[in-house]
Amino acid sequence: MPRVRELEVFRLVLPYGARSESLLVKLTDHGGMTGWGEAVSPEPKAWSRLEESLAALLIGVDWEHPDAVPSGDPAVDMACWDLWTRMRGVPLAHAIGGTRTSVMATVRLAPDPSVESLVARVNQQVCAGYGHVTLDIRPGWDVEPVRAVRRAYPALTLAVDGGNAYTDLGQLVALDSYGLEVIERPFPLGDVHAHAALQDDVAASVAVEVRSTAELDDYLTLRAARVLLLRPTAFPSLSEARRAHDRAAAAGWDIQCAGGQGAGLARAATVAVASLPGCTLPCDVTQPPKQNQIVTPLVGANAGVVAVPLTQPGLGHTIDETRLGRLAKESFHA
């Protein structure tokens, strides 16, 4: 039974790419075992909420299972799961019901200055072993780049991500003639009817990202998609993410796990969730840069395949605390 004797919280501003923020939580029990969790791009009030309430919630309190800790915070929940599974000597993937030893990966490519350079970047990734590519699209950067990539690679499995940026069906329906597997996040979150209309008009599967099982139920009711884009750290707990997985799989949907940003812990949790039996599409944990990660081994793909760590308990990665100390902008200890 875990009993936390001390905790630490760190706020990191990652040095590469978009310089996103992460909150890291470290829990230490009375036997010296530690558990780690991460929230990527946390809410503005997350830091103060943890500083004010985390110690009272955890220190000296006995709990049998991570679900018994009502934090509502993904970093705290992840740290509890990491500690709990490490104490039991089991990998997180197995503890939540994962069955895979490795998962296929997609590589995500952002909009490019030119169509020609985008095709060249796709060529680099295909040569590196990726058989699945996701193109980020936006209004005005959609049909032309997709057409060019499809002409260059007629057999490549191709998906697009609209970033919730579209407001009408026209350009998205036009993309369907290029043999897309999935159209991810075409419309703003919550516009269930627009997603349903698009799914009725295209052969590609529409993918939606939700943050609760209640939101997912709205899409299931209207048959507004056929793919769940499952981002574990968007849910308040890994158990809630597992429930969303179960509900989507029971409805016959495909599931793609996503979570390529952060310092490595969130990526590791994404890989664990991607090992669940309903996660049928390549996972997205390859967003660069790897230089942001503070975990060993780094979380990423090799020739389009991501290994699920099954020989180490918990998340299956160790933390470079020296590098963490250099990246932390502020921290507190209790």
mmCIF file of C-alpha atoms in Angstrom:
data_model
loop_
_atom_site.group_PDB
_atom_site.id
_atom_site.type_symbol
_atom_site.label_atom_id
_atom_site.label_comp_id
_atom_site.label_asym_id
_atom_site.label_seq_id
_atom_site.Cartn_x
_atom_site.Cartn_y
_atom_site.Cartn_z
ATOM 1 C CA MET A 1 0.000 0.000 0.000
ATOM 2 C CA PRO A 2 1.675 3.273 -1.068
ATOM 3 C CA ARG A 3 2.142 6.039 1.462
ATOM 4 C CA VAL A 4 3.855 9.134 0.078
ATOM 5 C CA ARG A 5 6.372 10.765 2.392
ATOM 6 C CA GLU A 6 7.476 13.571 0.078
ATOM 7 C CA LEU A 7 6.635 15.133 -3.232
ATOM 8 C CA GLU A 8 8.215 17.529 -5.671
ATOM 9 C CA VAL A 9 6.689 19.486 -8.543
ATOM 10 C CA PHE A 10 8.712 21.060 -11.358
ATOM 11 C CA ARG A 11 7.722 23.534 -14.055
ATOM 12 C CA LEU A 12 9.757 23.052 -17.218
ATOM 13 C CA VAL A 13 10.012 25.245 -20.288
ATOM 14 C CA LEU A 14 11.378 22.925 -22.946
ATOM 15 C CA PRO A 15 14.247 24.421 -24.942
ATOM 16 C CA TYR A 16 13.459 23.291 -28.478
ATOM 17 C CA GLY A 17 10.578 23.502 -30.930
ATOM 18 C CA ALA A 18 7.641 25.571 -29.662
ATOM 19 C CA ARG A 19 9.210 25.820 -26.163
ATOM 20 C CA SER A 20 6.122 24.297 -24.574
ATOM 21 C CA GLU A 21 5.702 23.896 -20.825
ATOM 22 C CA SER A 22 5.406 20.739 -18.771
ATOM 23 C CA LEU A 23 4.610 20.125 -15.125
ATOM 24 C CA LEU A 24 6.394 17.151 -13.597
ATOM 25 C CA VAL A 25 5.321 15.489 -10.363
ATOM 26 C CA LYS A 26 7.642 13.225 -8.352
ATOM 27 C CA LEU A 27 6.249 11.115 -5.509
ATOM 28 C CA THR A 28 8.463 9.248 -3.030
ATOM 29 C CA ASP A 29 7.059 6.639 -0.655
ATOM 30 C CA HIS A 30 8.433 5.647 2.757
ATOM 31 C CA GLY A 31 10.510 2.865 1.212
ATOM 32 C CA GLY A 32 12.275 5.268 -1.157
ATOM 33 C CA MET A 33 10.385 4.140 -4.279
ATOM 34 C CA THR A 34 9.527 6.983 -6.672
ATOM 35 C CA GLY A 35 6.822 7.610 -9.233
ATOM 36 C CA TRP A 36 6.774 10.300 -11.914
ATOM 37 C CA GLY A 37 4.044 12.020 -13.900
ATOM 38 C CA GLU A 38 3.808 14.791 -16.492
ATOM 39 C CA ALA A 39 1.180 17.253 -17.678
ATOM 40 C CA VAL A 40 1.936 18.810 -21.076
ATOM 41 C CA SER A 41 0.869 22.428 -21.693
ATOM 42 C CA PRO A 42 -0.978 22.527 -18.371
ATOM 43 C CA GLU A 43 -3.813 24.891 -17.536
ATOM 44 C CA PRO A 44 -2.644 28.296 -16.221
ATOM 45 C CA LYS A 45 -3.937 27.547 -12.700
ATOM 46 C CA ALA A 46 -2.482 24.029 -12.516
ATOM 47 C CA TRP A 47 0.697 25.119 -10.725
ATOM 48 C CA SER A 48 -1.057 27.036 -7.949
ATOM 49 C CA ARG A 49 -3.645 24.276 -7.530
ATOM 50 C CA LEU A 50 -0.963 21.645 -7.038
ATOM 51 C CA GLU A 51 1.029 23.874 -4.707
ATOM 52 C CA GLU A 52 -2.001 24.506 -2.521
ATOM 53 C CA SER A 53 -3.598 21.063 -2.385
ATOM 54 C CA LEU A 54 -1.199 18.300 -3.396
ATOM 55 C CA ALA A 55 0.553 17.834 -0.062
ATOM 56 C CA ALA A 56 -2.701 17.492 1.879
ATOM 57 C CA LEU A 57 -4.031 15.068 -0.737
ATOM 58 C CA LEU A 58 -1.072 12.686 -0.720
ATOM 59 C CA ILE A 59 1.454 12.979 2.102
ATOM 60 C CA GLY A 60 0.892 10.367 4.797
ATOM 61 C CA VAL A 61 -2.287 9.072 3.152
ATOM 62 C CA ASP A 62 -2.658 5.333 2.471
ATOM 63 C CA TRP A 63 -4.271 4.330 -0.836
ATOM 64 C CA GLU A 64 -4.781 0.937 -2.414
ATOM 65 C CA HIS A 65 -4.990 1.959 -6.075
ATOM 66 C CA PRO A 66 -4.328 5.111 -8.159
ATOM 67 C CA ASP A 67 -8.065 5.479 -8.735
ATOM 68 C CA ALA A 68 -8.433 6.096 -5.003
ATOM 69 C CA VAL A 69 -6.500 9.381 -5.312
ATOM 70 C CA PRO A 70 -9.093 11.955 -6.485
ATOM 71 C CA SER A 71 -6.631 14.502 -7.860
ATOM 72 C CA GLY A 72 -8.274 15.285 -11.201
ATOM 73 C CA ASP A 73 -4.765 16.106 -12.455
ATOM 74 C CA PRO A 74 -3.130 13.947 -15.150
ATOM 75 C CA ALA A 75 0.415 14.454 -13.815
ATOM 76 C CA VAL A 76 -0.546 13.380 -10.293
ATOM 77 C CA ASP A 77 -2.530 10.422 -11.602
ATOM 78 C CA MET A 78 0.369 9.314 -13.818
ATOM 79 C CA ALA A 79 2.806 9.597 -10.913
ATOM 80 C CA CYS A 80 0.489 7.480 -8.739
ATOM 81 C CA TRP A 81 0.269 4.820 -11.443
ATOM 82 C CA ASP A 82 4.049 4.867 -11.932
ATOM 83 C CA LEU A 83 4.666 4.496 -8.182
ATOM 84 C CA TRP A 84 1.982 1.829 -7.750
ATOM 85 C CA THR A 85 3.228 -0.319 -10.642
ATOM 86 C CA ARG A 86 6.885 0.065 -9.649
ATOM 87 C CA MET A 87 6.047 -1.148 -6.143
ATOM 88 C CA ARG A 88 4.422 -4.217 -7.704
ATOM 89 C CA GLY A 89 7.190 -4.789 -10.216
ATOM 90 C CA VAL A 90 4.894 -4.680 -13.247
ATOM 91 C CA PRO A 91 4.998 -2.520 -16.395
ATOM 92 C CA LEU A 92 2.348 0.176 -16.660
ATOM 93 C CA ALA A 93 1.249 -1.237 -20.033
ATOM 94 C CA HIS A 94 0.351 -4.572 -18.433
ATOM 95 C CA ALA A 95 -1.305 -2.944 -15.423
ATOM 96 C CA ILE A 96 -3.817 -1.075 -17.592
ATOM 97 C CA GLY A 97 -4.507 -4.062 -19.849
ATOM 98 C CA GLY A 98 -2.043 -3.627 -22.699
ATOM 99 C CA THR A 99 -1.239 -6.665 -24.832
ATOM 100 C CA ARG A 100 1.264 -5.471 -27.428
ATOM 101 C CA THR A 101 5.057 -5.623 -27.229
ATOM 102 C CA SER A 102 5.462 -2.939 -29.906
ATOM 103 C CA VAL A 103 3.247 -0.506 -31.816
ATOM 104 C CA MET A 104 3.449 0.995 -35.271
ATOM 105 C CA ALA A 105 4.021 4.744 -35.470
ATOM 106 C CA THR A 106 2.958 7.526 -37.772
ATOM 107 C CA VAL A 107 5.196 10.502 -38.425
ATOM 108 C CA ARG A 108 3.611 13.962 -38.384
ATOM 109 C CA LEU A 109 4.720 16.637 -40.830
ATOM 110 C CA ALA A 110 3.820 20.301 -40.323
ATOM 111 C CA PRO A 111 2.994 22.644 -43.221
ATOM 112 C CA ASP A 112 6.022 23.457 -45.358
ATOM 113 C CA PRO A 113 7.173 26.569 -47.242
ATOM 114 C CA SER A 114 6.628 24.716 -50.523
ATOM 115 C CA VAL A 115 4.980 21.574 -51.830
ATOM 116 C CA GLU A 116 8.318 20.413 -53.237
ATOM 117 C CA SER A 117 10.078 20.561 -49.872
ATOM 118 C CA LEU A 118 7.137 18.752 -48.231
ATOM 119 C CA VAL A 119 7.442 15.894 -50.721
ATOM 120 C CA ALA A 120 11.181 15.768 -49.987
ATOM 121 C CA ARG A 121 10.464 15.503 -46.262
ATOM 122 C CA VAL A 122 7.985 12.709 -46.876
ATOM 123 C CA ASN A 123 10.690 10.925 -48.870
ATOM 124 C CA GLN A 124 13.070 11.184 -45.910
ATOM 125 C CA GLN A 125 10.527 9.593 -43.582
ATOM 126 C CA VAL A 126 9.629 6.806 -46.003
ATOM 127 C CA CYS A 127 13.335 6.021 -46.391
ATOM 128 C CA ALA A 128 13.595 5.963 -42.569
ATOM 129 C CA GLY A 129 11.029 3.159 -42.447
ATOM 130 C CA TYR A 130 7.716 4.901 -41.901
ATOM 131 C CA GLY A 131 4.787 3.392 -43.768
ATOM 132 C CA HIS A 132 2.250 5.845 -42.351
ATOM 133 C CA VAL A 133 2.460 9.647 -42.635
ATOM 134 C CA THR A 134 0.163 12.299 -41.162
ATOM 135 C CA LEU A 135 0.144 15.720 -42.814
ATOM 136 C CA ASP A 136 -0.936 18.761 -40.832
ATOM 137 C CA ILE A 137 -3.302 20.781 -43.021
ATOM 138 C CA ARG A 138 -5.031 24.144 -42.709
ATOM 139 C CA PRO A 139 -7.457 26.084 -44.926
ATOM 140 C CA GLY A 140 -5.342 27.147 -47.894
ATOM 141 C CA TRP A 141 -2.776 24.381 -47.310
ATOM 142 C CA ASP A 142 -4.633 21.161 -47.989
ATOM 143 C CA VAL A 143 -5.597 19.910 -51.443
ATOM 144 C CA GLU A 144 -2.382 20.887 -53.251
ATOM 145 C CA PRO A 145 0.094 19.318 -50.767
ATOM 146 C CA VAL A 146 -2.018 16.165 -50.378
ATOM 147 C CA ARG A 147 -2.257 15.793 -54.149
ATOM 148 C CA ALA A 148 1.514 16.183 -54.525
ATOM 149 C CA VAL A 149 2.332 13.634 -51.830
ATOM 150 C CA ARG A 150 -0.169 11.130 -53.220
ATOM 151 C CA ARG A 151 1.248 11.475 -56.735
ATOM 152 C CA ALA A 152 4.756 10.874 -55.419
ATOM 153 C CA TYR A 153 3.703 7.949 -53.199
ATOM 154 C CA PRO A 154 0.608 6.207 -54.585
ATOM 155 C CA ALA A 155 0.751 3.338 -52.054
ATOM 156 C CA LEU A 156 1.630 5.313 -48.908
ATOM 157 C CA THR A 157 -0.867 5.162 -46.059
ATOM 158 C CA LEU A 158 -1.748 8.810 -45.598
ATOM 159 C CA ALA A 159 -3.737 10.745 -42.999
ATOM 160 C CA VAL A 160 -4.359 14.459 -42.504
ATOM 161 C CA ASP A 161 -4.920 16.509 -39.359
ATOM 162 C CA GLY A 162 -7.060 19.633 -39.684
ATOM 163 C CA GLY A 163 -6.208 20.941 -36.215
ATOM 164 C CA ASN A 164 -9.896 21.814 -35.572
ATOM 165 C CA ALA A 165 -9.431 24.706 -38.035
ATOM 166 C CA TYR A 166 -12.153 24.092 -40.637
ATOM 167 C CA THR A 167 -15.674 25.510 -40.716
ATOM 168 C CA ASP A 168 -17.130 23.958 -43.884
ATOM 169 C CA LEU A 169 -17.011 20.645 -45.703
ATOM 170 C CA GLY A 170 -15.861 21.716 -49.167
ATOM 171 C CA GLN A 171 -12.080 21.342 -49.097
ATOM 172 C CA LEU A 172 -12.245 18.332 -46.792
ATOM 173 C CA VAL A 173 -14.587 16.466 -49.113
ATOM 174 C CA ALA A 174 -12.241 17.314 -52.006
ATOM 175 C CA LEU A 175 -9.396 15.587 -50.147
ATOM 176 C CA ASP A 176 -11.292 12.315 -50.084
ATOM 177 C CA SER A 177 -10.376 11.560 -53.694
ATOM 178 C CA TYR A 178 -6.726 11.067 -52.689
ATOM 179 C CA GLY A 179 -7.220 7.838 -50.764
ATOM 180 C CA LEU A 180 -6.813 9.144 -47.232
ATOM 181 C CA GLU A 181 -7.081 6.696 -44.370
ATOM 182 C CA VAL A 182 -8.131 9.262 -41.744
ATOM 183 C CA ILE A 183 -9.148 12.925 -41.555
ATOM 184 C CA GLU A 184 -8.240 13.958 -38.000
ATOM 185 C CA ARG A 185 -9.809 16.808 -36.027
ATOM 186 C CA PRO A 186 -11.412 18.654 -38.956
ATOM 187 C CA PHE A 187 -13.768 20.939 -37.004
ATOM 188 C CA PRO A 188 -13.738 22.670 -33.611
ATOM 189 C CA LEU A 189 -14.097 20.354 -30.657
ATOM 190 C CA GLY A 190 -17.745 19.841 -29.782
ATOM 191 C CA ASP A 191 -19.203 20.502 -33.251
ATOM 192 C CA VAL A 192 -20.646 17.006 -33.416
ATOM 193 C CA HIS A 193 -23.054 17.695 -36.279
ATOM 194 C CA ALA A 194 -20.323 19.002 -38.597
ATOM 195 C CA HIS A 195 -18.262 15.870 -37.963
ATOM 196 C CA ALA A 196 -21.307 13.689 -38.634
ATOM 197 C CA ALA A 197 -22.004 15.487 -41.920
ATOM 198 C CA LEU A 198 -18.399 15.025 -43.050
ATOM 199 C CA GLN A 199 -18.353 11.346 -42.133
ATOM 200 C CA ASP A 200 -21.483 10.839 -44.233
ATOM 201 C CA ASP A 201 -19.790 12.458 -47.252
ATOM 202 C CA VAL A 202 -16.325 10.848 -47.251
ATOM 203 C CA ALA A 203 -14.910 7.338 -47.462
ATOM 204 C CA ALA A 204 -12.023 8.226 -45.125
ATOM 205 C CA SER A 205 -12.579 7.755 -41.430
ATOM 206 C CA VAL A 206 -13.103 10.952 -39.467
ATOM 207 C CA ALA A 207 -11.125 11.089 -36.212
ATOM 208 C CA VAL A 208 -12.209 13.113 -33.184
ATOM 209 C CA GLU A 209 -10.322 14.023 -30.041
ATOM 210 C CA VAL A 210 -12.273 14.207 -26.790
ATOM 211 C CA ARG A 211 -11.421 14.866 -23.145
ATOM 212 C CA SER A 212 -14.044 12.717 -21.426
ATOM 213 C CA THR A 213 -16.241 9.714 -22.020
ATOM 214 C CA ALA A 214 -19.272 12.039 -21.905
ATOM 215 C CA GLU A 215 -17.950 13.955 -24.930
ATOM 216 C CA LEU A 216 -17.218 10.683 -26.700
ATOM 217 C CA ASP A 217 -20.783 9.495 -26.144
ATOM 218 C CA ASP A 218 -22.107 12.486 -28.114
ATOM 219 C CA TYR A 219 -20.069 11.444 -31.152
ATOM 220 C CA LEU A 220 -20.985 7.782 -30.760
ATOM 221 C CA THR A 221 -24.692 8.583 -30.623
ATOM 222 C CA LEU A 222 -24.640 10.468 -33.945
ATOM 223 C CA ARG A 223 -22.060 8.166 -35.553
ATOM 224 C CA ALA A 224 -20.080 11.318 -36.175
ATOM 225 C CA ALA A 225 -16.713 9.599 -36.686
ATOM 226 C CA ARG A 226 -15.046 6.217 -36.961
ATOM 227 C CA VAL A 227 -11.771 6.910 -35.146
ATOM 228 C CA LEU A 228 -10.996 8.070 -31.615
ATOM 229 C CA LEU A 229 -7.816 10.145 -31.360
ATOM 230 C CA LEU A 230 -6.911 9.191 -27.808
ATOM 231 C CA ARG A 231 -4.523 11.553 -26.026
ATOM 232 C CA PRO A 232 -4.074 10.038 -22.537
ATOM 233 C CA THR A 233 -2.839 13.233 -20.881
ATOM 234 C CA ALA A 234 -5.978 15.081 -22.030
ATOM 235 C CA PHE A 235 -7.984 12.965 -19.586
ATOM 236 C CA PRO A 236 -7.957 13.507 -15.824
ATOM 237 C CA SER A 237 -6.793 9.911 -15.279
ATOM 238 C CA LEU A 238 -5.442 6.911 -17.142
ATOM 239 C CA SER A 239 -8.498 4.944 -16.023
ATOM 240 C CA GLU A 240 -10.768 7.484 -17.719
ATOM 241 C CA ALA A 241 -8.665 7.195 -20.886
ATOM 242 C CA ARG A 242 -9.031 3.403 -20.654
ATOM 243 C CA ARG A 243 -12.811 3.759 -20.352
ATOM 244 C CA ALA A 244 -12.863 5.911 -23.487
ATOM 245 C CA HIS A 245 -10.832 3.227 -25.261
ATOM 246 C CA ASP A 246 -13.247 0.529 -24.171
ATOM 247 C CA ARG A 247 -16.296 2.510 -25.259
ATOM 248 C CA ALA A 248 -14.896 3.357 -28.689
ATOM 249 C CA ALA A 249 -13.677 -0.194 -29.298
ATOM 250 C CA ALA A 250 -17.076 -1.614 -28.326
ATOM 251 C CA ALA A 251 -18.674 0.679 -30.929
ATOM 252 C CA GLY A 252 -16.362 -0.707 -33.621
ATOM 253 C CA TRP A 253 -14.212 2.399 -33.913
ATOM 254 C CA ASP A 254 -10.489 2.361 -34.618
ATOM 255 C CA ILE A 255 -8.297 4.109 -32.048
ATOM 256 C CA GLN A 256 -5.113 6.098 -32.498
ATOM 257 C CA CYS A 257 -3.041 7.177 -29.483
ATOM 258 C CA ALA A 258 -1.325 10.551 -29.611
ATOM 259 C CA GLY A 259 1.069 12.368 -27.318
ATOM 260 C CA GLY A 260 4.332 13.365 -28.921
ATOM 261 C CA GLN A 261 5.154 16.466 -26.922
ATOM 262 C CA GLY A 262 6.622 17.027 -23.492
ATOM 263 C CA ALA A 263 9.702 15.805 -21.652
ATOM 264 C CA GLY A 264 9.191 12.084 -22.292
ATOM 265 C CA LEU A 265 6.950 10.890 -19.456
ATOM 266 C CA ALA A 266 3.719 11.758 -21.248
ATOM 267 C CA ARG A 267 5.044 10.024 -24.353
ATOM 268 C CA ALA A 268 5.819 6.923 -22.290
ATOM 269 C CA ALA A 269 2.271 6.859 -20.906
ATOM 270 C CA THR A 270 0.951 7.224 -24.470
ATOM 271 C CA VAL A 271 2.941 4.177 -25.571
ATOM 272 C CA ALA A 272 1.525 2.182 -22.641
ATOM 273 C CA VAL A 273 -2.036 3.120 -23.635
ATOM 274 C CA ALA A 274 -1.258 2.397 -27.310
ATOM 275 C CA SER A 275 -0.546 -1.213 -26.309
ATOM 276 C CA LEU A 276 -4.251 -1.691 -25.472
ATOM 277 C CA PRO A 277 -6.005 -4.130 -27.822
ATOM 278 C CA GLY A 278 -8.368 -1.546 -29.348
ATOM 279 C CA CYS A 279 -5.572 0.806 -30.459
ATOM 280 C CA THR A 280 -5.536 -0.357 -34.066
ATOM 281 C CA LEU A 281 -3.951 2.632 -35.823
ATOM 282 C CA PRO A 282 -0.302 3.763 -35.704
ATOM 283 C CA CYS A 283 0.421 5.871 -32.635
ATOM 284 C CA ASP A 284 1.725 9.430 -32.744
ATOM 285 C CA VAL A 285 4.632 9.850 -30.324
ATOM 286 C CA THR A 286 7.219 10.950 -32.841
ATOM 287 C CA GLN A 287 6.751 14.702 -32.792
ATOM 288 C CA PRO A 288 10.235 16.246 -32.646
ATOM 289 C CA PRO A 289 12.375 17.229 -31.014
ATOM 290 C CA LYS A 290 13.736 14.290 -29.025
ATOM 291 C CA GLN A 291 16.184 16.733 -27.421
ATOM 292 C CA ASN A 292 13.382 17.848 -25.099
ATOM 293 C CA GLN A 293 13.225 14.467 -23.417
ATOM 294 C CA ILE A 294 14.707 13.854 -19.986
ATOM 295 C CA VAL A 295 14.024 10.107 -19.930
ATOM 296 C CA THR A 296 16.245 7.122 -20.696
ATOM 297 C CA PRO A 297 15.762 5.437 -23.067
ATOM 298 C CA LEU A 298 14.226 8.115 -25.270
ATOM 299 C CA VAL A 299 10.647 7.499 -26.374
ATOM 300 C CA GLY A 300 10.404 7.307 -30.137
ATOM 301 C CA ALA A 301 10.198 5.116 -33.197
ATOM 302 C CA ASN A 302 12.849 3.019 -34.894
ATOM 303 C CA ALA A 303 11.988 2.344 -38.543
ATOM 304 C CA GLY A 304 8.367 3.206 -37.810
ATOM 305 C CA VAL A 305 8.034 0.933 -34.765
ATOM 306 C CA VAL A 306 7.861 1.929 -31.076
ATOM 307 C CA ALA A 307 8.860 -0.629 -28.458
ATOM 308 C CA VAL A 308 6.589 -1.051 -25.436
ATOM 309 C CA PRO A 309 8.874 -1.273 -22.357
ATOM 310 C CA LEU A 310 7.997 -4.583 -20.710
ATOM 311 C CA THR A 311 11.215 -5.473 -18.862
ATOM 312 C CA GLN A 312 11.033 -2.539 -16.428
ATOM 313 C CA PRO A 313 8.218 -1.726 -13.991
ATOM 314 C CA GLY A 314 6.129 1.429 -14.134
ATOM 315 C CA LEU A 315 6.570 3.726 -17.117
ATOM 316 C CA GLY A 316 9.752 1.839 -17.956
ATOM 317 C CA HIS A 317 12.077 4.852 -18.146
ATOM 318 C CA THR A 318 14.527 6.546 -15.807
ATOM 319 C CA ILE A 319 14.738 10.302 -15.256
ATOM 320 C CA ASP A 320 17.843 12.382 -15.873
ATOM 321 C CA GLU A 321 17.433 14.524 -12.754
ATOM 322 C CA THR A 322 20.525 16.596 -13.571
ATOM 323 C CA ARG A 323 19.002 17.687 -16.856
ATOM 324 C CA LEU A 324 15.662 18.170 -15.120
ATOM 325 C CA GLY A 325 17.322 20.565 -12.692
ATOM 326 C CA ARG A 326 18.721 22.607 -15.569
ATOM 327 C CA LEU A 327 15.358 22.848 -17.347
ATOM 328 C CA ALA A 328 13.182 23.554 -14.305
ATOM 329 C CA LYS A 329 12.110 27.196 -14.082
ATOM 330 C CA GLU A 330 10.555 26.743 -10.646
ATOM 331 C CA SER A 331 9.785 23.930 -8.237
ATOM 332 C CA PHE A 332 8.416 23.199 -4.821
ATOM 333 C CA HIS A 333 8.980 20.400 -2.328
ATOM 334 C CA ALA A 334 6.785 19.076 0.463
#
